[in-house]
Coordinates of C-alpha atoms and ligand atoms in Angstrom, one line a residue:
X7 CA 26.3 -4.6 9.4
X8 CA 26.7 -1.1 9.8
X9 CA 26.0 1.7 6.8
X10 CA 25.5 5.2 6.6
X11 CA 23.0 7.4 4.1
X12 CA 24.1 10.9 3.4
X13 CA 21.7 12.9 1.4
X14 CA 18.3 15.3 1.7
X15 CA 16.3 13.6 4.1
X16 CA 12.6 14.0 4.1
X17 CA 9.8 12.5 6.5
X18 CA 6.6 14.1 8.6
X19 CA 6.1 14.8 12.6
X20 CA 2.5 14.8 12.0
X21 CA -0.1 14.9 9.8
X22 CA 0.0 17.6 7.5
X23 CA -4.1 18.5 8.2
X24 CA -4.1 18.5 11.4
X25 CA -0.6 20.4 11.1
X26 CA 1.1 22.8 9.7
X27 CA 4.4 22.1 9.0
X28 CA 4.2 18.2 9.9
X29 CA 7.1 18.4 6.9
X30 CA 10.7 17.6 8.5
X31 CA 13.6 18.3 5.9
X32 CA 17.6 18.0 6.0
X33 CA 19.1 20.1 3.2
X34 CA 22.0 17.9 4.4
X35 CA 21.7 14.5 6.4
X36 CA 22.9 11.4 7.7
X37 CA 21.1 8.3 8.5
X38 CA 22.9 5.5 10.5
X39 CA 21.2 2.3 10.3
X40 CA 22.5 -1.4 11.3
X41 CA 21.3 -4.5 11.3
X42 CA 17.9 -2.9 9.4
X43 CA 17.4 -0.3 12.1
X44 CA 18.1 3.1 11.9
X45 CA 19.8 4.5 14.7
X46 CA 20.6 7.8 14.0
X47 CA 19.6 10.9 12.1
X48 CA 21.4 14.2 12.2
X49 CA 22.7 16.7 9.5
X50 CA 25.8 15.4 8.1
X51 CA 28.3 17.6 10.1
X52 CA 26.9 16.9 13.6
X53 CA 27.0 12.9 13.0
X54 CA 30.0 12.6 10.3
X55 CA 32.5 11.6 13.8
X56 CA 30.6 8.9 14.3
X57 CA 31.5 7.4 10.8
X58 CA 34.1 5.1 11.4
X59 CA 36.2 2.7 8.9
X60 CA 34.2 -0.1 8.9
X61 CA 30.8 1.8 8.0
X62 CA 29.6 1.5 4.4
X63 CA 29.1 5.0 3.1
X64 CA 26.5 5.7 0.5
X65 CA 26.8 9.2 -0.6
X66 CA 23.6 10.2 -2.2
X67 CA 24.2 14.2 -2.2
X68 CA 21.8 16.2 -4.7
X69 CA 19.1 13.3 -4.1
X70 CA 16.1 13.1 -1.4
X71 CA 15.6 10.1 0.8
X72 CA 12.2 9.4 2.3
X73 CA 10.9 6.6 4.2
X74 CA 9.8 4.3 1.6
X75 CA 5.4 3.8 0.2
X76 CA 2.9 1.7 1.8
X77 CA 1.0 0.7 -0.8
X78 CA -2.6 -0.4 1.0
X79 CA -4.3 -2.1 -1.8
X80 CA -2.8 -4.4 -4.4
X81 CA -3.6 -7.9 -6.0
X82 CA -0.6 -9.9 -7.0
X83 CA -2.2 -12.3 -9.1
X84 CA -3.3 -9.4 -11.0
X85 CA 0.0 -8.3 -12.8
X86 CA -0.9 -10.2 -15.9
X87 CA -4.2 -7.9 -16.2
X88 CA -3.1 -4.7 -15.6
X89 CA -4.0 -3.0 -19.0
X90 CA -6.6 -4.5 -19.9
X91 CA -9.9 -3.0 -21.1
X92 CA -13.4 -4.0 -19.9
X93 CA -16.8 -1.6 -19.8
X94 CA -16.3 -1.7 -15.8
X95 CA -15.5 -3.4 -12.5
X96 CA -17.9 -6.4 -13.1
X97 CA -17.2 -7.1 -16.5
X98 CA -13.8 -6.8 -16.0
X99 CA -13.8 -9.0 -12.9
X100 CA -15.5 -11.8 -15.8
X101 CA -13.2 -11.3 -18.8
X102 CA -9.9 -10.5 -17.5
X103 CA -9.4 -11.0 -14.1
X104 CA -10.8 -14.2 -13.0
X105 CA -9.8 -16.4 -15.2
X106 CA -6.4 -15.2 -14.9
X107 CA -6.4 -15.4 -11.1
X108 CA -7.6 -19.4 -11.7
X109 CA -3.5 -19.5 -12.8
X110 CA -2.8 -19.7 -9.1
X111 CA -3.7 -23.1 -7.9
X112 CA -0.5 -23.4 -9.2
X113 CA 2.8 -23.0 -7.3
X114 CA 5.2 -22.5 -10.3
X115 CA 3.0 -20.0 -11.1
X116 CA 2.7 -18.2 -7.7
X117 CA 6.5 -18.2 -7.4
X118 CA 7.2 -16.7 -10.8
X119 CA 4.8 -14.1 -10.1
X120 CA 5.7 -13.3 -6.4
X121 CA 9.4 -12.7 -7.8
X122 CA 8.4 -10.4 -10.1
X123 CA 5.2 -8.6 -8.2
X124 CA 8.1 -8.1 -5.2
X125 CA 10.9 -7.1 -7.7
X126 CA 8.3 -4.3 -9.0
X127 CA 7.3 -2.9 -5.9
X128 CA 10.9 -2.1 -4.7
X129 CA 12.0 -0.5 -8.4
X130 CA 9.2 1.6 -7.4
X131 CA 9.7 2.3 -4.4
X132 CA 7.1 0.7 -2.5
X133 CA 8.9 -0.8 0.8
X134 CA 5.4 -2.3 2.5
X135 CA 2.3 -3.3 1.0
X136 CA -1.1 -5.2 1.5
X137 CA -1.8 -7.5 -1.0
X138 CA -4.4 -10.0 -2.1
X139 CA -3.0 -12.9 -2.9
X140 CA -6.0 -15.6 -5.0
X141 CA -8.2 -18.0 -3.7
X142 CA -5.1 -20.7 -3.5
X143 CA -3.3 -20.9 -0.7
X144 CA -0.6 -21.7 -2.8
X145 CA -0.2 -18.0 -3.9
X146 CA -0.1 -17.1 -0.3
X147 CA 2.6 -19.3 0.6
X148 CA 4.5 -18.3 -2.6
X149 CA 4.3 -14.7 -1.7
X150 CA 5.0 -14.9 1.9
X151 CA 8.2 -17.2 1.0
X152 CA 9.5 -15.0 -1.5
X153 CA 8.9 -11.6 0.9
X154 CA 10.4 -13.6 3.8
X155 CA 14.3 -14.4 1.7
X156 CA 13.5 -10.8 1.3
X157 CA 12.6 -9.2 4.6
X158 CA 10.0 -7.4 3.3
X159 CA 7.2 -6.1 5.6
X160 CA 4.2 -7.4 3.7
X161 CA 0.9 -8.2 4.7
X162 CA -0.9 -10.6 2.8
X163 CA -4.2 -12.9 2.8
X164 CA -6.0 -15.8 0.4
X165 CA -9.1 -14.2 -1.2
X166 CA -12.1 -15.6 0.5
X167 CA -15.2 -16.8 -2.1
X168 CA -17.7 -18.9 -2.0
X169 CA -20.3 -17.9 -4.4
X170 CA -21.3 -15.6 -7.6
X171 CA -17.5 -16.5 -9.2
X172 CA -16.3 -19.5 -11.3
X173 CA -15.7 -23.1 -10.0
X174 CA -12.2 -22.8 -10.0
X175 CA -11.7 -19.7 -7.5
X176 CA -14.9 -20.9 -5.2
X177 CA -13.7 -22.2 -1.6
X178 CA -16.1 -23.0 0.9
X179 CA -17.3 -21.0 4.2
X180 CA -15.7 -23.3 6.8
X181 CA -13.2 -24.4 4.2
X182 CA -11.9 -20.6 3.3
X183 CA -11.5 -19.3 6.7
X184 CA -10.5 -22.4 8.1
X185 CA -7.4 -22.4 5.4
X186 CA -7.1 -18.5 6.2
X187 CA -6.4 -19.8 10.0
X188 CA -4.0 -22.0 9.1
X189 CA -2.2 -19.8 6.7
X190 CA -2.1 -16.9 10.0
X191 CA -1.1 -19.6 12.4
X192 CA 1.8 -20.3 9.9
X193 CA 2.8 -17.0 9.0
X194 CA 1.9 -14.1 10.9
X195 CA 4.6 -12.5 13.1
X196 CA 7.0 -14.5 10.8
X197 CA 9.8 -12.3 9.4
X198 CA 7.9 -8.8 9.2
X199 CA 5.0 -10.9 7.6
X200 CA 1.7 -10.3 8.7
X201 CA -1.6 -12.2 7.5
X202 CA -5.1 -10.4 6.6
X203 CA -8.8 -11.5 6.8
X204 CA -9.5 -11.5 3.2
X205 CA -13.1 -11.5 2.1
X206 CA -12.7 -10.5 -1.7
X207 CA -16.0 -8.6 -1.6
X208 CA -19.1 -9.0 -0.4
X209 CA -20.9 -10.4 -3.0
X210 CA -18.3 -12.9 -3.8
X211 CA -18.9 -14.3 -0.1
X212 CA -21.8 -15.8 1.7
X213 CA -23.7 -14.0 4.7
X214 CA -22.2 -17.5 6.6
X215 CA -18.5 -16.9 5.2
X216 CA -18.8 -13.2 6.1
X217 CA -20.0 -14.3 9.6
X218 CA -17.0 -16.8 9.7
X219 CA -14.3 -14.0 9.0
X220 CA -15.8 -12.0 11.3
X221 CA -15.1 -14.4 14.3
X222 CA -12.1 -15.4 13.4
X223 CA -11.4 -11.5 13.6
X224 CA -12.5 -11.2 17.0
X225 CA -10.4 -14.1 18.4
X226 CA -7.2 -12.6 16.4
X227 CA -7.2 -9.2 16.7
X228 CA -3.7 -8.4 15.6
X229 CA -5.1 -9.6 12.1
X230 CA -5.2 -7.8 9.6
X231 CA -8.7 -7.5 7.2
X232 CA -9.4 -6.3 4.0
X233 CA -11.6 -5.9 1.1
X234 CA -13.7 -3.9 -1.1
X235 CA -15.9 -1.5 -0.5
X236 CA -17.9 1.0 -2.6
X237 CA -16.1 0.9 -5.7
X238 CA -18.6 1.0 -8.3
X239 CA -22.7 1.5 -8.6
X240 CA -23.7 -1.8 -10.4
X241 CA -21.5 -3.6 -7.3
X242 CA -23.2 -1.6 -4.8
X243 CA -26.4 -2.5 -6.1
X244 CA -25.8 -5.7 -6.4
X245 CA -24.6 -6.1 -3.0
X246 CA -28.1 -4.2 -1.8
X247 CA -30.1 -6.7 -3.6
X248 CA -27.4 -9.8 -2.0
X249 CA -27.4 -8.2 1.8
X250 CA -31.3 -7.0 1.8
X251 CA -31.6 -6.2 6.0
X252 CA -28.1 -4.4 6.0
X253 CA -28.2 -0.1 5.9
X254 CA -25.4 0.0 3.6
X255 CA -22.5 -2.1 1.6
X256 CA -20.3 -1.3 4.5
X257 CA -22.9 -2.1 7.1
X258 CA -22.7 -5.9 5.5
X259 CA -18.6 -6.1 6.9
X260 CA -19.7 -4.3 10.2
X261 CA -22.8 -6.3 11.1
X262 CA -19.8 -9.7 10.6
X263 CA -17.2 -7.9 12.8
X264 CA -15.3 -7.1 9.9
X265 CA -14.8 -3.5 10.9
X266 CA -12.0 -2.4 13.6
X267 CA -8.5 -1.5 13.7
X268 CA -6.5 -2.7 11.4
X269 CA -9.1 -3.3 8.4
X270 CA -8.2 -1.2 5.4
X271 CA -11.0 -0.9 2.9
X272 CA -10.8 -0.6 -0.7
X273 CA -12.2 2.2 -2.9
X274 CA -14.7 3.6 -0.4
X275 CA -16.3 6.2 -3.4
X276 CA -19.5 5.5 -2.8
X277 CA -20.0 5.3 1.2
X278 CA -22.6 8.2 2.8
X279 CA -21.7 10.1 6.2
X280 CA -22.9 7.5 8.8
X281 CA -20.5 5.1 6.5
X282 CA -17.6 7.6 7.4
X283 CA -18.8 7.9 11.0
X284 CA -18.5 4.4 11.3
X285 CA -15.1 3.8 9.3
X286 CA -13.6 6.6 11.8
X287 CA -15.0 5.1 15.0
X288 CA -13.9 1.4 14.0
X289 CA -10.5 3.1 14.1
X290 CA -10.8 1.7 10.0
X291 CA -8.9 3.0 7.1
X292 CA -9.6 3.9 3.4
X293 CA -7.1 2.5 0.9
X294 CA -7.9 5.4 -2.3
X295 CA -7.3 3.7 -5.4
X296 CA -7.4 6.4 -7.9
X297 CA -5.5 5.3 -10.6
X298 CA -7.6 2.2 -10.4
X299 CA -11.1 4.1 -9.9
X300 CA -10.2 6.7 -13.5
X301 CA -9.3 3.3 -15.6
X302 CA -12.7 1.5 -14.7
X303 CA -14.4 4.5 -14.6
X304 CA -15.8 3.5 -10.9
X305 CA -15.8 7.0 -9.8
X306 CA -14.3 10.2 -7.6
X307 CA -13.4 9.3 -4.1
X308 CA -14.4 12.1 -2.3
X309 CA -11.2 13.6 -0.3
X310 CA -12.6 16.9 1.4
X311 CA -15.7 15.4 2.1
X312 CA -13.7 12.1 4.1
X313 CA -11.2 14.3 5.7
X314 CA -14.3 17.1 6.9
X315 CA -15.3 13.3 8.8
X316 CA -11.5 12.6 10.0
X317 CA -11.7 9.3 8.6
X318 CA -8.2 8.0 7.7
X319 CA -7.0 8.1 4.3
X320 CA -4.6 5.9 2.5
X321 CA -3.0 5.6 -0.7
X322 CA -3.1 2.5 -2.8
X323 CA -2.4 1.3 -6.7
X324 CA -4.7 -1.8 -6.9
X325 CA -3.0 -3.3 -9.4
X326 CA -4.2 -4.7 -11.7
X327 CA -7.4 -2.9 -11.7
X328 CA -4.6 0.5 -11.2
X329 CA -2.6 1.4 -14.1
X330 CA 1.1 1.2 -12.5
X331 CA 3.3 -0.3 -9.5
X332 CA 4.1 3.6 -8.8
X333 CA 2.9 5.4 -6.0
X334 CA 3.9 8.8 -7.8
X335 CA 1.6 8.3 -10.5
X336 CA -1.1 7.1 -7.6
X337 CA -0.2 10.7 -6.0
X338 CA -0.3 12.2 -9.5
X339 CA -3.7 10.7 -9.9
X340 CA -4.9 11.6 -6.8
X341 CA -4.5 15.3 -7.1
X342 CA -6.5 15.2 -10.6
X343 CA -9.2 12.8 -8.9
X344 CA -9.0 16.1 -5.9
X345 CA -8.7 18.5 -8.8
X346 CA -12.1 17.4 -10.5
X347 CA -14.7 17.5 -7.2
X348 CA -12.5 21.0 -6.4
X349 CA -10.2 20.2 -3.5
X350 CA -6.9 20.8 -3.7
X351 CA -4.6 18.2 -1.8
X352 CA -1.0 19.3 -0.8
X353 CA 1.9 17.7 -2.3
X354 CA 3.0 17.3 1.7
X355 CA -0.3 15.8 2.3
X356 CA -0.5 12.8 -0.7
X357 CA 3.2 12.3 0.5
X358 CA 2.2 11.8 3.7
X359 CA -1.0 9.2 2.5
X360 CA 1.3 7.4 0.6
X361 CA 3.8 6.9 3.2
X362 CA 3.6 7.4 7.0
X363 CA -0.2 7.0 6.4
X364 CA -0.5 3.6 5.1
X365 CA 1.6 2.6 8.5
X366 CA -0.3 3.9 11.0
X367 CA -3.6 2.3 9.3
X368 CA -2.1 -0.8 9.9
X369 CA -0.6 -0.1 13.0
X370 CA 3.2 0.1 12.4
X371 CA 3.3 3.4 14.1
X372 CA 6.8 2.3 16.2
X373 CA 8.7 0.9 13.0
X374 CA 7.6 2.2 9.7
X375 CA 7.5 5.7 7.7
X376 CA 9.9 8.0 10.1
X377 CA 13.5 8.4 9.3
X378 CA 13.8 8.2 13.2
X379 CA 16.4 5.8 15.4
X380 CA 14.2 2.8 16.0
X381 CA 12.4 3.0 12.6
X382 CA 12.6 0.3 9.9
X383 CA 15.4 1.6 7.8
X384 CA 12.9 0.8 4.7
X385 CA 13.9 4.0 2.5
X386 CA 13.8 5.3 -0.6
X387 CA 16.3 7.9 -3.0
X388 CA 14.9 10.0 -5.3
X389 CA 16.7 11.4 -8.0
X390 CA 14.8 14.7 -9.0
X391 CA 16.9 15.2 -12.2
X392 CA 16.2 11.7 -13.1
X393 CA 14.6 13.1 -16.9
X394 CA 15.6 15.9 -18.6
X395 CA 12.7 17.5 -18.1
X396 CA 12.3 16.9 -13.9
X397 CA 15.4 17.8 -13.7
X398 CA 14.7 21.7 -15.4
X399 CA 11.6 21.8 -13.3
X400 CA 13.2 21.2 -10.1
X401 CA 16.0 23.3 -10.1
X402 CA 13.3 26.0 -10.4
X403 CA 12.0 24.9 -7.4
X404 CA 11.2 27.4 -4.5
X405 CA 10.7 25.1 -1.4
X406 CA 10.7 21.2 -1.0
X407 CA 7.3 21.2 -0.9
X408 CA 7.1 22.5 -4.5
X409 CA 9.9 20.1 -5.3
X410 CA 7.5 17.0 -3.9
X411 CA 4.9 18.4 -5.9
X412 CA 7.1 18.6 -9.0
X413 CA 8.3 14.5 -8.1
X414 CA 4.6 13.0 -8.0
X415 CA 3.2 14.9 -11.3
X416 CA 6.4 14.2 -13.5
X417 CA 8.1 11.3 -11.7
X418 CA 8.0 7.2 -12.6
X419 CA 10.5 4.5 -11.8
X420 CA 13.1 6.3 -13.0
X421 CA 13.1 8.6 -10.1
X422 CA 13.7 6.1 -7.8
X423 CA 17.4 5.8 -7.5
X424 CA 17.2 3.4 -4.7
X425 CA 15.2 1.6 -2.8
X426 CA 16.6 -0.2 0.6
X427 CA 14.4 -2.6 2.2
X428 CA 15.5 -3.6 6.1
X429 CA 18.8 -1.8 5.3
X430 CA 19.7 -3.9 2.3
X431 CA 19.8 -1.9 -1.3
X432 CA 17.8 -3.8 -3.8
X433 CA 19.5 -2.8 -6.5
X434 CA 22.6 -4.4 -6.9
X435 CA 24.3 -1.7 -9.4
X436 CA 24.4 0.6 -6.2
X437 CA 27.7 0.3 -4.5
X438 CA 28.6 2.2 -1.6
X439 CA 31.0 4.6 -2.2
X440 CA 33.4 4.0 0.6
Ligands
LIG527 ZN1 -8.8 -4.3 -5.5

């Protein structure tokens, strides 16, 4: 199957702070893409001979197409909680969250929910993400059979717990990572599926489940891990009083083997500067949940302070702790979170977090956020006269950079015209115009 995308094209060379203009932009461009792949990018007059009869056009002038988000934190059985109040992270783990996450033993339930959770990431745009699934291993293999129909590239892990949470969401410390084993050997490398090392948090796990993960890490080290980290005081100090003999809450995952390539950590507010030092020589990334961090009231993650340590950044919505599925409100959110410890962050540079970021924390540097021949062709279209209102503001745009900037504070679902995963456009009301 061969189709062609002809619209602004948008996507980064580099990192915008380590350079100046990292930003790549097409005023007017052409993708070619078959069988999921892209294989070309040009501007539309130098590639428009190689369009021949049997290639699906879809003409998307007047819109911008960027590789599509990586959202690097996110719980799926958490869409039934998103919006609810609680007095913070604990308390809200008690009331809301837990006893909705007990649902999951359940595969009816999984499988309603993994429809929906995947139908919502791709109306907003979000092309890969890392999710917690629950405790169940039934919501694992829900998600992952749902994503795989799909071709999504998803990453994806049961929650490990053992302790300190109620009887219904407690596994065991062989029993957990044993099941977490099983549910790699069965799935990872599958599709574009890949499985993570899930330790919910560390006081949800024992120092002997923790130890567990951590081996099972070292004997599969194209896992993936992930957790919490650093979200909130009243965790941290409850993790100090749980993990006595380690330096820090971070210094818990490292001292398992829980910190490398490939872990992503959530929240990371309250970490000190040998924490960064540690995070960027374990080659580990942050997953920034800011939306998330303002609605519990956890905190500021400090951006100039983890960039001044060159520790990688991403950008996540943690649903349903996070207030939305969009990763332009987790931008928008981001700049005020910036705004309020007096950074300023560049519209290039969240755009960048949000993207081609979240890939290279988890290694898909090869296949995922270019819009380059041999890349995923998992993209997005952005309508920026989707309101009434974006569309005033952007057509008073000076530069693409100010029309980014103008997308992430006023944009929502709405601006996302289109969202193709693998090649294949998820909404179905989108037909190609030739
Ligand atoms: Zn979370």
């Amino acid at each position: 199957m061969r189709l062609a995308v002809r619209s602004s094209l948008l996507d980064f060379d580099a990192d915008p702070s380590h350079t100046a203009n990292a930003l790549r932009f097409v005023e007017d461009g052409l993708l070619l893409i078959e069988d999921g792949v892209i294989v070309a990018r040009d501007e539309f007059r130098a590639l428009r001979s190689r369009l021949d009869p049997e290639t699906c056009v879809f003409d998307y002038s007047g819109c911008l197409v960027t590789p599509g988000f990586v959202d690097t934190h996110i719980h799926m059985p958490q869409v039934d909680v998103i919006a609810s109040p609680a007095a913070g992270l604990l308390d809200w783990l008690e009331r809301h969250t837990f006893p909705a996450e007990a649902r999951f033993a359940d595969p009816a339930v999984s499988g309603e929910v993994a429809r929906f959770f995947l139908d919502e990431l791709a109306r907003h745009g979000t092309t890969s993400a890392l999710v917690f699934a629950s405790v169940h291993a039934a919501s694992v293999e829900a998600l992952f059979e749902e994503a795989l129909r799909r071709d999504v590239r998803l990453v994806a892990g049961k929650c490990l717990m053992d302790r300190l949470c109620p009887e219904a969401l407690r596994d065991t410390a062989e029993g957990g990572v044993q099941e977490s084993a099983d549910l790699a050997a069965r799935w990872h490398g599958r599709g574009r599926l890949g499985y993570a090392i899930t330790p919910r948090f560390a006081a949800t796990s024992t120092p002997r489940q923790l130890e567990l993960a951590g081996k099972l890490a070292r004997s599969r080290p194209e896992l993936y891990i992930q957790s919490h980290v650093a979200e909130n005081i009243d965790e941290v100090r409850w993790v100090r009083q749980l993990y006595p003999e380690a330096r820090s809450y971070l210094d818990v995952y490292d001292r398992a083997g829980l910190l490398r390539e490939r872990s992503v950590y959530a929240h990371c507010i309250w970490l000190d500067a040998d924490d960064r030092a540690r995070m960027r020589a374990a080659g580990a990334a942050a997953a920034v949940c800011p939306t998330s961090n303002l609605f519990l009231g956890s905190g500021l993650f400090d951006f100039r302070t983890t960039l001044d340590a060159s520790m990688a950044i991403t950008l996540a919505t943690d649903v349903g702790g996070g207030q939305s599925f969009s990763m332009l409100a987790t931008m928008r959110a981001a700049h005020e979170v910036a705004r309020l410890k007096g950074t300023g962050i560049s519209a290039a540079q969240l755009w960048y977090w949000a993207s081609r970021g979240g890939a290279l924390a988890l290694g898909w540097q090869d296949r995922v956020g270019r819009l380059a021949p041999g890349f995923d062709a998992d993209l997005i279209v952005l309508d920026p006269r989707a309101t009434p209102l974006l569309a005033r503001r952007t057509a008073r745009a000076e530069s693409i950079e100010d029309t980014l900037f103008a997308l992430l504070v006023l944009g929502d679902d709405r601006a996302i015209r289109e969202t193709f995963i693998a090649g294949r456009a998820s909404k179905p009301r989108e037909e190609p115009t030739r």
